[in-house]
Short mmCIF file of C-alpha atoms in Angstrom, two decimals:
data_model
loop_
_atom_site.label_atom_id
_atom_site.label_comp_id
_atom_site.label_asym_id
_atom_site.label_seq_id
_atom_site.Cartn_x
_atom_site.Cartn_y
_atom_site.Cartn_z
CA MET A 27 -0.13 0.21 0.01
CA SER A 28 2.89 2.09 0.48
CA GLU A 29 4.13 4.34 -2.40
CA ASN A 30 5.73 2.41 -5.09
CA LEU A 31 7.64 4.76 -6.98
CA PRO A 32 11.26 3.61 -7.64
CA ALA A 33 13.99 5.20 -4.67
CA ASP A 34 15.28 7.67 -7.41
CA PRO A 35 16.74 11.09 -6.26
CA PHE A 36 15.77 12.61 -9.53
CA LEU A 37 11.96 11.46 -8.37
CA ASP A 38 12.35 12.33 -4.89
CA GLY A 39 13.49 16.03 -5.80
CA LEU A 40 10.39 16.44 -7.28
CA PRO A 41 7.19 18.08 -5.84
CA THR A 42 3.63 16.53 -5.20
CA VAL A 43 1.32 18.23 -7.28
CA ILE A 44 -2.06 18.99 -5.71
CA ILE A 45 -4.81 20.28 -8.34
CA GLY A 46 -7.03 22.72 -6.22
CA ALA A 47 -6.73 25.00 -3.56
CA GLY A 48 -10.06 24.28 -2.15
CA PRO A 49 -10.60 22.68 1.28
CA VAL A 50 -9.28 18.88 0.72
CA GLY A 51 -6.41 20.16 -1.77
CA LEU A 52 -5.29 22.22 0.99
CA ALA A 53 -5.46 19.83 3.67
CA ALA A 54 -3.68 17.30 1.66
CA ALA A 55 -0.95 20.07 1.25
CA ALA A 56 -0.48 20.37 4.95
CA GLN A 57 -0.86 16.55 5.55
CA LEU A 58 1.94 16.47 2.94
CA VAL A 59 4.43 19.26 4.71
CA GLY A 60 3.83 17.07 8.27
CA ARG A 61 5.27 14.51 6.78
CA GLY A 62 8.36 16.20 5.01
CA ILE A 63 7.12 15.85 1.44
CA GLU A 64 6.87 18.90 -0.50
CA PRO A 65 3.51 19.79 -2.24
CA LEU A 66 2.99 22.26 -4.89
CA VAL A 67 -0.94 23.16 -5.22
CA LEU A 68 -2.30 24.68 -8.51
CA GLU A 69 -5.35 26.77 -8.07
CA ALA A 70 -7.28 28.29 -11.39
CA GLY A 71 -8.69 30.82 -9.15
CA ARG A 72 -6.97 33.96 -7.82
CA HIS A 73 -7.87 32.87 -4.43
CA ALA A 74 -8.09 30.00 -1.98
CA GLY A 75 -11.27 28.30 -2.20
CA ALA A 76 -12.39 30.01 -5.19
CA ALA A 77 -15.06 27.43 -5.61
CA VAL A 78 -16.04 27.56 -2.16
CA ARG A 79 -16.47 31.48 -2.69
CA GLU A 80 -19.01 31.01 -5.57
CA TRP A 81 -21.40 29.77 -2.82
CA SER A 82 -20.28 32.16 0.03
CA HIS A 83 -23.90 33.11 1.09
CA VAL A 84 -24.77 29.26 1.54
CA ARG A 85 -24.23 28.37 5.40
CA LEU A 86 -22.62 24.89 5.70
CA PHE A 87 -24.80 22.24 7.78
CA SER A 88 -21.39 20.86 9.13
CA THR A 89 -20.25 22.81 12.09
CA TRP A 90 -16.40 24.60 12.23
CA ALA A 91 -15.21 21.49 14.48
CA GLU A 92 -15.96 19.25 11.50
CA VAL A 93 -14.52 21.37 8.54
CA VAL A 94 -10.89 22.37 9.96
CA ASP A 95 -8.20 19.45 8.99
CA PRO A 96 -6.21 18.53 12.30
CA ALA A 97 -3.07 18.92 10.24
CA ALA A 98 -4.37 22.16 8.66
CA GLU A 99 -4.80 23.43 12.25
CA LYS A 100 -1.35 22.49 13.38
CA LEU A 101 0.10 24.77 10.77
CA LEU A 102 -2.39 27.61 11.72
CA ALA A 103 -1.35 27.23 15.14
CA LEU A 104 1.97 28.29 14.45
CA THR A 105 0.93 31.60 13.41
CA GLY A 106 -1.24 32.43 16.29
CA TRP A 107 -4.45 31.65 14.22
CA SER A 108 -7.67 31.71 16.35
CA LYS A 109 -9.88 28.83 15.51
CA PRO A 110 -13.61 29.91 15.09
CA ASP A 111 -16.17 28.54 17.49
CA GLY A 112 -16.08 24.83 16.99
CA SER A 113 -20.03 24.63 17.80
CA ALA A 114 -20.77 27.47 15.08
CA TYR A 115 -21.89 27.08 11.59
CA PRO A 116 -19.67 28.92 8.97
CA ALA A 117 -21.05 30.03 5.60
CA GLY A 118 -19.07 29.51 2.38
CA GLY A 119 -17.45 32.70 2.79
CA ASP A 120 -16.72 32.38 6.43
CA TRP A 121 -15.03 29.37 5.48
CA ALA A 122 -12.72 30.68 2.58
CA GLU A 123 -11.77 33.88 4.51
CA LYS A 124 -11.21 32.66 8.16
CA TYR A 125 -9.61 28.98 7.18
CA LEU A 126 -8.99 28.42 3.48
CA GLN A 127 -7.31 31.88 2.89
CA PRO A 128 -5.10 31.64 6.23
CA LEU A 129 -4.06 28.42 5.14
CA ALA A 130 -2.78 29.04 1.95
CA ASP A 131 -1.07 31.99 3.06
CA VAL A 132 0.82 29.90 5.50
CA LEU A 133 1.75 27.50 2.66
CA GLY A 134 3.06 30.24 0.69
CA GLU A 135 4.75 29.75 -2.70
CA ARG A 136 3.45 26.41 -2.37
CA VAL A 137 0.06 27.72 -3.51
CA ARG A 138 0.14 29.18 -7.08
CA TYR A 139 -2.84 30.89 -8.30
CA GLY A 140 -4.34 31.18 -12.05
CA ALA A 141 -2.61 28.08 -12.73
CA THR A 142 -5.18 25.86 -14.90
CA VAL A 143 -4.20 22.13 -15.26
CA THR A 144 -5.11 21.11 -18.88
CA GLY A 145 -3.41 17.62 -18.63
CA VAL A 146 -1.51 15.34 -16.68
CA SER A 147 0.16 12.21 -18.13
CA ARG A 148 3.57 10.19 -17.66
CA THR A 149 6.86 11.88 -19.18
CA GLY A 150 7.19 10.59 -22.89
CA ARG A 151 4.39 8.03 -22.10
CA ASP A 152 0.87 8.11 -23.37
CA ARG A 153 -1.69 5.88 -21.80
CA VAL A 154 -0.87 3.17 -24.15
CA VAL A 155 2.76 2.87 -23.53
CA ASP A 156 4.20 0.52 -20.85
CA ALA A 157 8.10 0.45 -21.49
CA ASP A 158 9.12 1.98 -18.14
CA ARG A 159 6.12 3.90 -17.11
CA GLY A 160 6.31 3.69 -13.57
CA GLU A 161 9.74 4.95 -13.41
CA GLN A 162 8.53 8.30 -15.34
CA PRO A 163 7.66 11.28 -13.61
CA PHE A 164 4.19 12.67 -13.83
CA THR A 165 4.32 15.75 -16.27
CA VAL A 166 1.49 18.35 -15.54
CA HIS A 167 0.58 20.98 -18.36
CA VAL A 168 -0.23 24.00 -16.96
CA THR A 169 -1.53 27.47 -18.85
CA GLY A 170 -1.30 30.57 -16.61
CA THR A 171 -3.72 33.66 -16.48
CA ALA A 172 -1.83 35.50 -19.22
CA GLY A 173 -1.80 32.20 -21.52
CA ARG A 174 1.59 31.28 -20.72
CA GLU A 175 1.91 27.28 -21.25
CA GLU A 176 3.98 25.03 -18.95
CA ARG A 177 5.00 21.63 -17.81
CA ILE A 178 5.42 20.62 -14.28
CA LEU A 179 7.08 17.53 -13.31
CA ALA A 180 5.99 15.77 -10.49
CA ARG A 181 6.61 12.48 -7.96
CA ALA A 182 2.74 12.21 -7.66
CA VAL A 183 -0.19 13.96 -8.51
CA ILE A 184 -3.46 14.80 -6.21
CA ASP A 185 -6.58 15.99 -7.91
CA ALA A 186 -8.59 17.84 -5.56
CA SER A 187 -10.25 19.74 -8.20
CA GLY A 188 -13.89 18.90 -7.11
CA THR A 189 -17.05 18.86 -9.60
CA TRP A 190 -18.36 22.74 -8.96
CA SER A 191 -17.36 23.52 -12.76
CA THR A 192 -19.50 20.76 -14.14
CA PRO A 193 -23.12 20.97 -12.82
CA SER A 194 -25.51 18.01 -14.31
CA PRO A 195 -27.58 19.36 -16.82
CA LEU A 196 -32.04 19.51 -16.39
CA GLY A 197 -32.26 16.22 -18.64
CA GLY A 198 -33.65 13.72 -16.87
CA ASP A 199 -31.47 11.15 -19.06
CA GLY A 200 -28.33 13.15 -17.97
CA LEU A 201 -28.03 15.01 -21.09
CA PRO A 202 -29.21 18.78 -21.31
CA ALA A 203 -32.73 18.98 -22.13
CA LEU A 204 -33.89 20.17 -25.54
CA GLY A 205 -34.05 24.02 -25.30
CA GLU A 206 -31.78 24.35 -22.52
CA LYS A 207 -28.67 25.66 -23.91
CA ALA A 208 -31.14 28.27 -25.59
CA ALA A 209 -32.52 29.43 -22.36
CA ALA A 210 -29.04 29.54 -20.75
CA ASP A 211 -29.91 33.42 -19.54
CA ARG A 212 -32.74 32.15 -17.56
CA ILE A 213 -31.45 29.00 -15.95
CA SER A 214 -29.04 29.11 -12.85
CA TYR A 215 -27.22 26.05 -11.59
CA ARG A 216 -26.28 27.91 -8.18
CA VAL A 217 -28.33 28.37 -5.21
CA PRO A 218 -29.02 31.97 -5.77
CA ASP A 219 -28.00 34.68 -3.25
CA LEU A 220 -31.59 36.39 -2.57
CA LYS A 221 -29.80 38.85 -0.13
CA ASP A 222 -28.06 39.99 -3.11
CA PRO A 223 -30.19 43.29 -4.32
CA ALA A 224 -29.69 42.42 -7.81
CA VAL A 225 -30.30 38.59 -7.41
CA ARG A 226 -33.27 39.00 -5.63
CA ALA A 227 -35.04 41.50 -8.14
CA ARG A 228 -34.55 38.47 -10.68
CA TYR A 229 -36.66 35.96 -8.59
CA ALA A 230 -39.14 38.58 -6.67
CA GLY A 231 -42.65 38.29 -7.72
CA LYS A 232 -41.58 35.54 -10.28
CA ARG A 233 -42.40 31.74 -10.60
CA THR A 234 -39.34 29.75 -10.42
CA ALA A 235 -38.97 26.09 -11.09
CA VAL A 236 -36.27 24.53 -8.62
CA ILE A 237 -35.28 21.23 -10.24
CA GLY A 238 -33.70 18.69 -7.66
CA SER A 239 -34.14 16.84 -4.42
CA GLY A 240 -31.03 17.59 -2.02
CA ALA A 241 -29.42 20.19 0.47
CA SER A 242 -29.16 22.63 -2.60
CA ALA A 243 -32.70 22.37 -3.61
CA PHE A 244 -33.67 22.75 -0.06
CA THR A 245 -32.03 25.88 0.20
CA ALA A 246 -33.56 27.63 -2.82
CA LEU A 247 -36.72 26.50 -1.68
CA ALA A 248 -36.37 27.73 1.76
CA THR A 249 -35.08 31.34 0.52
CA LEU A 250 -37.75 31.57 -2.12
CA ALA A 251 -40.03 31.14 0.88
CA ASP A 252 -38.44 34.01 2.66
CA VAL A 253 -38.74 36.33 -0.43
CA ALA A 254 -42.58 35.59 -0.82
CA LYS A 255 -43.47 36.75 2.36
CA GLU A 256 -42.06 40.12 1.28
CA ALA A 257 -42.94 40.24 -2.28
CA PRO A 258 -46.15 38.93 -3.48
CA GLY A 259 -46.69 36.87 -6.46
CA THR A 260 -43.24 35.24 -5.98
CA HIS A 261 -43.65 31.25 -6.12
CA ALA A 262 -41.41 28.10 -6.57
CA VAL A 263 -42.48 24.78 -8.77
CA TRP A 264 -40.40 21.98 -7.01
CA ILE A 265 -39.66 19.32 -9.38
CA LEU A 266 -38.65 15.83 -8.44
CA ARG A 267 -37.91 13.19 -10.45
CA ARG A 268 -39.17 11.00 -7.53
CA GLY A 269 -42.30 10.77 -5.56
CA ILE A 270 -42.54 12.19 -2.23
CA SER A 271 -42.23 10.09 0.77
CA GLY A 272 -41.08 9.88 4.28
CA SER A 273 -37.53 10.46 3.38
CA THR A 274 -37.71 13.31 1.04
CA PHE A 275 -37.27 16.11 3.30
CA GLY A 276 -34.25 14.10 4.78
CA GLY A 277 -33.89 13.31 8.72
CA GLY A 278 -35.63 16.10 10.07
CA THR A 279 -34.95 16.48 14.06
CA ALA A 280 -33.44 12.98 13.70
CA ASP A 281 -30.59 14.16 11.53
CA GLN A 282 -27.14 13.88 13.18
CA LEU A 283 -26.30 17.13 11.31
CA PRO A 284 -28.86 18.99 13.17
CA ALA A 285 -28.49 22.19 10.29
CA ARG A 286 -29.34 19.54 7.66
CA GLY A 287 -32.14 18.74 9.38
CA ALA A 288 -33.57 22.03 9.81
CA LEU A 289 -33.01 23.01 6.36
CA GLY A 290 -35.20 19.65 4.95
CA LEU A 291 -37.92 20.92 7.34
CA ALA A 292 -37.75 24.65 6.18
CA ALA A 293 -38.30 23.11 2.62
CA LYS A 294 -40.91 21.24 3.68
CA ALA A 295 -42.75 24.21 5.23
CA ALA A 296 -42.22 26.13 2.01
CA VAL A 297 -44.29 23.71 0.72
CA ASP A 298 -46.99 23.12 3.56
CA ASN A 299 -47.54 27.01 3.55
CA GLY A 300 -48.16 27.30 -0.27
CA HIS A 301 -44.87 29.24 -1.23
CA ALA A 302 -44.02 26.05 -3.53
CA ASP A 303 -45.97 23.53 -5.39
CA ALA A 304 -44.30 20.05 -5.79
CA VAL A 305 -44.25 18.03 -9.04
CA THR A 306 -43.06 14.39 -8.71
CA GLY A 307 -42.00 11.83 -11.44
CA PHE A 308 -40.92 14.32 -13.70
CA ARG A 309 -38.24 13.71 -15.62
CA THR A 310 -37.10 17.31 -17.96
CA SER A 311 -36.81 16.35 -21.47
CA ALA A 312 -37.28 20.05 -23.01
CA VAL A 313 -37.40 23.54 -22.45
CA GLU A 314 -39.57 25.44 -24.46
CA GLN A 315 -39.12 29.34 -24.59
CA THR A 316 -43.08 30.53 -25.08
CA SER A 317 -44.80 34.39 -24.68
CA LYS A 318 -45.56 33.59 -21.50
CA GLY A 319 -42.47 31.95 -19.90
CA LEU A 320 -40.74 28.69 -19.86
CA VAL A 321 -42.46 25.57 -20.31
CA LEU A 322 -41.01 22.53 -19.13
CA VAL A 323 -41.80 19.31 -20.95
CA GLY A 324 -41.40 15.67 -19.20
CA GLU A 325 -40.44 12.43 -20.95
CA ASP A 326 -44.07 11.60 -20.45
CA SER A 327 -45.09 14.45 -22.48
CA ARG A 328 -46.32 16.33 -19.40
CA ARG A 329 -46.28 20.15 -19.81
CA LEU A 330 -45.93 22.50 -16.65
CA ASP A 331 -47.36 26.02 -16.22
CA PRO A 332 -45.08 28.52 -17.71
CA VAL A 333 -42.24 29.96 -15.15
CA ASP A 334 -39.86 32.86 -15.42
CA GLU A 335 -36.90 31.15 -14.06
CA ILE A 336 -35.46 27.88 -13.63
CA ILE A 337 -33.14 26.84 -10.71
CA GLY A 338 -31.35 23.52 -11.80
CA LEU A 339 -29.74 21.77 -8.85
CA THR A 340 -29.54 17.88 -10.02
CA GLY A 341 -25.74 17.77 -8.82
CA PHE A 342 -22.58 17.62 -10.31
CA ARG A 343 -19.96 15.52 -12.27
CA PRO A 344 -16.17 15.22 -12.35
CA ASP A 345 -14.47 16.67 -15.08
CA LEU A 346 -12.15 13.88 -16.14
CA THR A 347 -10.89 15.45 -19.57
CA PHE A 348 -7.42 16.60 -18.42
CA VAL A 349 -6.60 13.20 -16.96
CA ASP A 350 -7.44 11.36 -19.65
CA GLU A 351 -4.13 10.19 -20.85
CA LEU A 352 -3.74 8.38 -17.09
CA ARG A 353 -4.94 4.93 -16.52
CA LEU A 354 -7.60 5.05 -14.18
CA ALA A 355 -9.85 2.70 -12.85
CA LEU A 356 -13.18 3.93 -12.82
CA ASP A 357 -16.68 2.72 -11.97
CA GLU A 358 -18.93 2.97 -15.15
CA ARG A 359 -21.79 4.28 -13.18
CA LEU A 360 -20.51 6.58 -10.62
CA GLN A 361 -17.20 7.55 -12.19
CA ALA A 362 -15.72 7.13 -8.76
CA PRO A 363 -12.76 4.76 -8.14
CA VAL A 364 -13.76 1.11 -8.76
CA ASP A 365 -13.00 0.36 -5.25
CA LEU A 366 -14.77 3.21 -3.65
CA ALA A 367 -17.95 3.05 -5.94
CA PRO A 368 -19.60 -0.01 -4.07
CA LEU A 369 -19.10 1.91 -0.76
CA ILE A 370 -21.12 5.32 -1.62
CA ASP A 371 -23.19 3.99 -4.64
CA PRO A 372 -26.78 5.71 -3.89
CA ASN A 373 -28.41 3.31 -5.51
CA VAL A 374 -27.57 0.83 -2.62
CA HIS A 375 -26.13 2.82 0.24
CA SER A 376 -27.91 5.23 2.59
CA CYS A 377 -26.33 6.84 5.84
CA GLY A 378 -25.26 4.17 7.87
CA THR A 379 -23.30 2.05 5.40
CA VAL A 380 -20.78 4.48 4.06
CA TYR A 381 -17.68 4.36 6.03
CA PRO A 382 -14.55 6.41 6.12
CA HIS A 383 -11.79 5.33 3.51
CA GLY A 384 -8.35 6.03 2.54
CA VAL A 385 -5.40 4.76 -0.26
CA LYS A 386 -6.55 1.41 -0.23
CA GLU A 387 -10.01 2.42 -2.04
CA LEU A 388 -8.53 5.66 -4.02
CA SER A 389 -5.63 3.69 -5.84
CA HIS A 390 -5.42 3.37 -9.45
CA PRO A 391 -3.49 1.22 -11.88
CA GLU A 392 -1.39 4.39 -12.53
CA GLU A 393 0.45 4.06 -9.11
CA GLY A 394 1.19 7.62 -7.89
CA VAL A 395 -2.10 9.77 -8.66
CA TYR A 396 -5.40 9.99 -6.79
CA LEU A 397 -8.69 11.59 -7.16
CA VAL A 398 -9.79 12.69 -3.81
CA GLY A 399 -12.60 14.82 -2.31
CA MET A 400 -15.84 15.45 -3.92
CA LYS A 401 -14.09 14.23 -7.08
CA SER A 402 -13.28 11.01 -5.78
CA TYR A 403 -17.05 10.56 -5.12
CA GLY A 404 -17.83 11.20 -8.83
CA ARG A 405 -21.51 11.43 -9.37
CA ALA A 406 -22.60 10.28 -5.68
CA PRO A 407 -24.10 13.35 -3.74
CA THR A 408 -23.19 11.94 0.10
CA PHE A 409 -19.74 13.71 0.37
CA LEU A 410 -18.39 15.54 3.76
CA ALA A 411 -15.38 17.53 4.35
CA MET A 412 -14.38 15.04 7.22
CA THR A 413 -14.34 12.40 4.61
CA GLY A 414 -11.96 14.25 2.39
CA TYR A 415 -9.62 15.15 5.21
CA GLU A 416 -9.27 11.23 6.26
CA GLN A 417 -8.54 10.19 2.28
CA VAL A 418 -5.37 13.02 2.34
CA ARG A 419 -4.24 11.81 5.64
CA SER A 420 -4.05 8.46 4.52
CA ILE A 421 -2.69 9.33 0.97
CA ALA A 422 0.12 11.29 2.63
CA ALA A 423 0.82 8.48 4.94
CA SER A 424 1.20 6.43 2.10
CA LEU A 425 3.21 8.72 0.23
CA ALA A 426 5.73 8.71 2.71
CA GLY A 427 6.07 5.14 2.91
CA ASP A 428 3.99 4.44 6.64
CA ARG A 429 2.04 1.52 5.53
CA GLU A 430 0.40 1.11 9.21
CA ALA A 431 -0.64 4.94 9.24
CA ALA A 432 -2.21 4.62 5.54
CA GLU A 433 -4.12 1.58 6.74
CA ARG A 434 -5.40 3.02 9.86
CA VAL A 435 -8.84 4.97 10.52
CA GLU A 436 -8.65 8.05 12.17
CA LEU A 437 -12.46 9.08 11.87
CA THR A 438 -15.48 7.81 12.78
CA LEU A 439 -18.56 9.81 11.24
CA PRO A 440 -22.05 10.62 12.30
CA GLU A 441 -25.22 8.64 11.23
CA THR A 442 -27.08 11.48 9.73
CA GLY A 443 -30.45 10.67 9.51
CA VAL A 444 -31.05 10.66 5.99
CA CYS A 445 -31.97 7.49 4.00
CA GLY A 446 -32.96 5.91 0.78
CA GLY A 447 -31.23 5.76 -2.60
CA ALA A 448 -31.36 7.60 -5.50
CA GLY A 449 -32.01 4.21 -7.08
CA LEU A 450 -35.65 3.92 -5.45
CA PHE A 451 -37.07 7.00 -7.17
CA ASP A 452 -39.59 5.49 -8.96
CA GLU A 453 -41.22 3.65 -5.71
CA PRO A 454 -41.50 6.23 -3.02
CA GLU A 455 -43.37 3.46 -0.76
CA ALA A 456 -40.02 1.08 -1.08
CA GLU A 457 -37.99 4.41 -0.40
CA ALA A 458 -39.58 4.74 2.68
CA SER A 459 -39.45 0.99 3.75
CA VAL A 460 -35.37 1.15 3.84
CA GLY A 461 -35.60 1.90 7.67
CA GLY A 462 -36.75 5.88 7.92
CA CYS A 463 -34.15 7.58 10.06
CA CYS A 464 -30.68 5.88 11.09
CA ALA A 465 -30.19 4.27 14.34
CA ALA A 466 -29.04 5.84 17.06
CA PRO A 467 -25.89 8.08 16.24
CA ASN A 468 -22.26 7.63 16.91
CA ALA A 469 -20.37 10.74 18.21
CA LEU A 470 -18.05 12.52 15.89
CA GLN A 471 -14.32 11.57 16.34
CA ILE A 472 -11.22 12.77 14.62
CA GLY A 473 -7.92 11.22 15.56
CA VAL A 474 -5.74 8.30 16.16
CA GLY A 475 -7.42 5.08 16.81
CA ALA A 476 -11.19 5.82 15.91
CA PRO A 477 -13.05 2.93 15.38
CA ALA A 478 -13.70 2.12 11.49
CA SER A 479 -17.41 0.60 11.95
CA SER A 480 -19.53 3.68 11.96
CA GLY A 481 -21.42 5.51 9.15
CA GLY A 482 -22.21 8.68 7.72
CA CYS A 483 -22.90 10.52 4.45
#
């Protein structure tokens, strides 16, 4: 399980390249520094946490205690950094400004901004060539803000680029709905910041379709309901591909992440109080522009009443284009590492059956390359920051040759209270029978020796 790159002084002198200066990418860098391994973080944005900043108005349903990596905290402590109240819930902007940027600043020149990775391969070897492949360093092609191209050699590569840049389309078949691209100026794939006057004006007094069934959809419904209380005519049409069951709104008061449970209850209140109508079993096939607004057409030929705006929150998917020359073993459905996919498959798993994992589940035929964080989950939606921190701790230990630490589990996740799998969306009755809310929660633990038997989402 330990890193198997040959003991070559040239390779040992190369950095481990980390793609993305988000929460997990920066945690990976902190873990590597703690192991005496030199990281180089390549971030396409101008600041740390560039993607997080794009949802700076959205409050996390995890507390500060759950979103600060232990190795990163040790680095920050050397600067006199004051850790926020562990029981408080940060918004994305807080997370970026009070934790991610200070961490990147501590790492200093190990973090490069405006550096977009366009390709990763082995030096002199495309994915077809076997000869001496494992003895070659990785080559990372980068384009800077001025369009300058360069090639960086690396001992190992950790791809923590996330999935934020590739939201899933509206179409129920995973493809853009007919007319979706043409109506792009009236479709958003992000939770809108309705405290921004310009954004608020876009939705106030309008009919908005919200497509999706996760926490982002809950947030959009709840915030639109708040606008409706002050702006008559504001109304949401909540579109679900499945039916409504006991688990549709999450775990409620039984959710071990209380803020997430409260969010589901707020979405339910939006429907119960008449600020939103739910349309179930609807898979979008087309978006038609009419004189009265946008008309959504389902695969069953149903046509919904016109809406003014659409918020598509149907999940994200990984961008694999720039790692196409690497030999990756990815599940054909989730686009997650093959050993990880069965553990997180939403067609099968609910909250209590996903457990912390590390280098073993994240390894590929191409030794020395790892997809981590949200990107490692492919299209599965159940990722938590704590899971990513455990991933990179294990990988850093492996790269350092510490097999025992790499195999050890140092994280216990809480039971979440959100059950049911996406594979049951045609059968809400079956979904409700999965077991309702989860069993009695386990306490959150981060540290050496935490047991491996807990679940979480």
